[in-house]
Amino acid sequence: MTPGQGRQRLAAVEDRVRWRRSLAGRPLTLTIRDICRPATVSLRRLLPVASFVGCGDVRVRDATDESGACVPGTLFAAVRGGRHDGLMFVDEALQRGAGALLVPRALPKAKVPQCVVPDVRWAYARVCQCIAGEPSRRLKLVGVTGTNGKTTVSWLLRSILQAMGLSTGLLGTIEYDDGGYTQQAELTTPGPRALSTWLASMVSRGTTHATMELSSHALDQDRAAGVELEAAVITNITQDHFDYHGDAASYMSAKSRILGMCRSTGCVVWNAEDQSVSKLVDAANGLGRQVSFAIAAEADVRAEIVSESAEGTRFVVRPSGGQALKMVTPLVGRHNILNILAAMIVAEHLGADRDSIVAGIARLGSIPGRMEAVRCGQPFDVFVDYAHTDDALRRALVELQGVTKGRVICVFGAGGDRDRSKRPLLGAAAATADVCIVTSDNPRSEDPRRILAEVSSGVEDAGGQPLVEEDRRVAIDRALSLARAGDCVLVAGKGHETHQTVGGRRLRFDDREVVRAALSRHPWQSRKAEKQ
């Protein structure tokens, strides 16, 4: 299929997507068959360590790890998940017509061909990429990992590449974009089947470049097994997701897997200010070009902040042995300058000139939920930020204190059913604010009051005096009521999210919408209207 034919087919698919969305109210999950002609994959050739039951080989054109998605002829991969073992769903898959099984051990009762492998998860991801035609090999694909900054680096890089006139895709926490069609993201990194489909969609559309966020979960679960990267970025590594990984060593090990995905001719870009990142890169073998960045450490590319305010930052980029470059960005905070350095280095590796870099960074006014300013004419600043780790929250508060004449008021919480050990750490970070309001984030199935108590203990242990309000809407309104001219309010934790999960309910809740609604009710707004 030519790129032109691919674009025509995608246009027809998008018509069906819009129709289905209007009926169901949610995005349609595309399959490879919607995008291109799937390749027939020989599992014996692809997986030489596999053994076969009931056949000498299994040849497939469709694969899934969801039994409910099986249709006649599908390969069902019995992947063991965090809560359920895929072997529990083999019978359902067979009832729906699964033509073969990818399993960790032979199943005597199953009457279909079986491919037995030691690592079903990895093998399934490889099968998905092969069915899709190995799309990453036909893209200039950049992978970004790190505890914080993945989304910002990805959006910055996309903006620069678009300024170059390149068709660019993006897969990340906020959205999936194949270069023409955009859909709200479900996971930071899609599962193997969805990932291969989106990458194939980019190729069919004629998209040439793409950025992809790689979460620690995705790396640990081999969702992107077989994906080739032209460049790999590691932003930073601090405590997060220990409820899943168990400890820092396992978390770092998961993050390090991105290095093995990078082509030998590719580029590894890393934060020299982060000792954990430096150790990972130093320990890796066979890496291609390596470029480090920093503000306060020795690095290949450094930045010097000239001035900063709540409206943006002026800074100078100083490449080692190169010409200095003066730049301006609407983004606020030192951490965003580090993110810009990472995006710049990758863009230069991909052939960007300085004019495109400057233009791409300058025109990206904000990123949804990433230190996003909410301005309704109020005499104080309000920012909504996704900071949900103690490191990210501490950095956000320090940076806002540096550009705020008055007080910094922080509204934040911690998610339920997640790493409990980081709750007091979040509280300690928030204690640096002048006013600290502890509230609910996404309690999920936990008792919100227990979460509030654990977070508040961290504030108190750090010498702070938290105000506690379980209702997040009320907490935000209270913060705005306390704010005076020259102050700054930071609403942290949820960022771009548009819902709040409480118990078994998923409720509409967008911090930005709540802030705007609250600002419209405050007395100063009425006084402003009278003056007009």
PDB file of C-alpha atoms in Angstrom, residues 40 57 75 143 153 169 191 204 289 332 367 370 433 470 488:
ATOM      1  CA  THR A  40       1.423 -13.322   8.084  1.00  0.00           C
ATOM      2  CA  ASP A  57       4.494 -24.046  13.215  1.00  0.00           C
ATOM      3  CA  LEU A  75      -3.793 -16.029  18.234  1.00  0.00           C
ATOM      4  CA  GLY A 143      11.439   7.238  23.220  1.00  0.00           C
ATOM      5  CA  VAL A 153       9.822  16.703  26.391  1.00  0.00           C
ATOM      6  CA  GLY A 169       3.125  11.576  15.668  1.00  0.00           C
ATOM      7  CA  GLY A 191      -0.416  -2.101  25.177  1.00  0.00           C
ATOM      8  CA  SER A 204       0.279   4.441   6.486  1.00  0.00           C
ATOM      9  CA  ARG A 289      26.082   8.718  20.431  1.00  0.00           C
ATOM     10  CA  VAL A 332       7.776  28.382  33.731  1.00  0.00           C
ATOM     11  CA  ILE A 367       1.082  21.828  27.746  1.00  0.00           C
ATOM     12  CA  ARG A 370       1.919  20.905  32.990  1.00  0.00           C
ATOM     13  CA  ALA A 433       4.444  26.221  50.676  1.00  0.00           C
ATOM     14  CA  GLU A 470     -11.550  16.079  51.725  1.00  0.00           C
ATOM     15  CA  CYS A 488       0.301  32.235  43.585  1.00  0.00           C
TER      16      CYS A 488
END
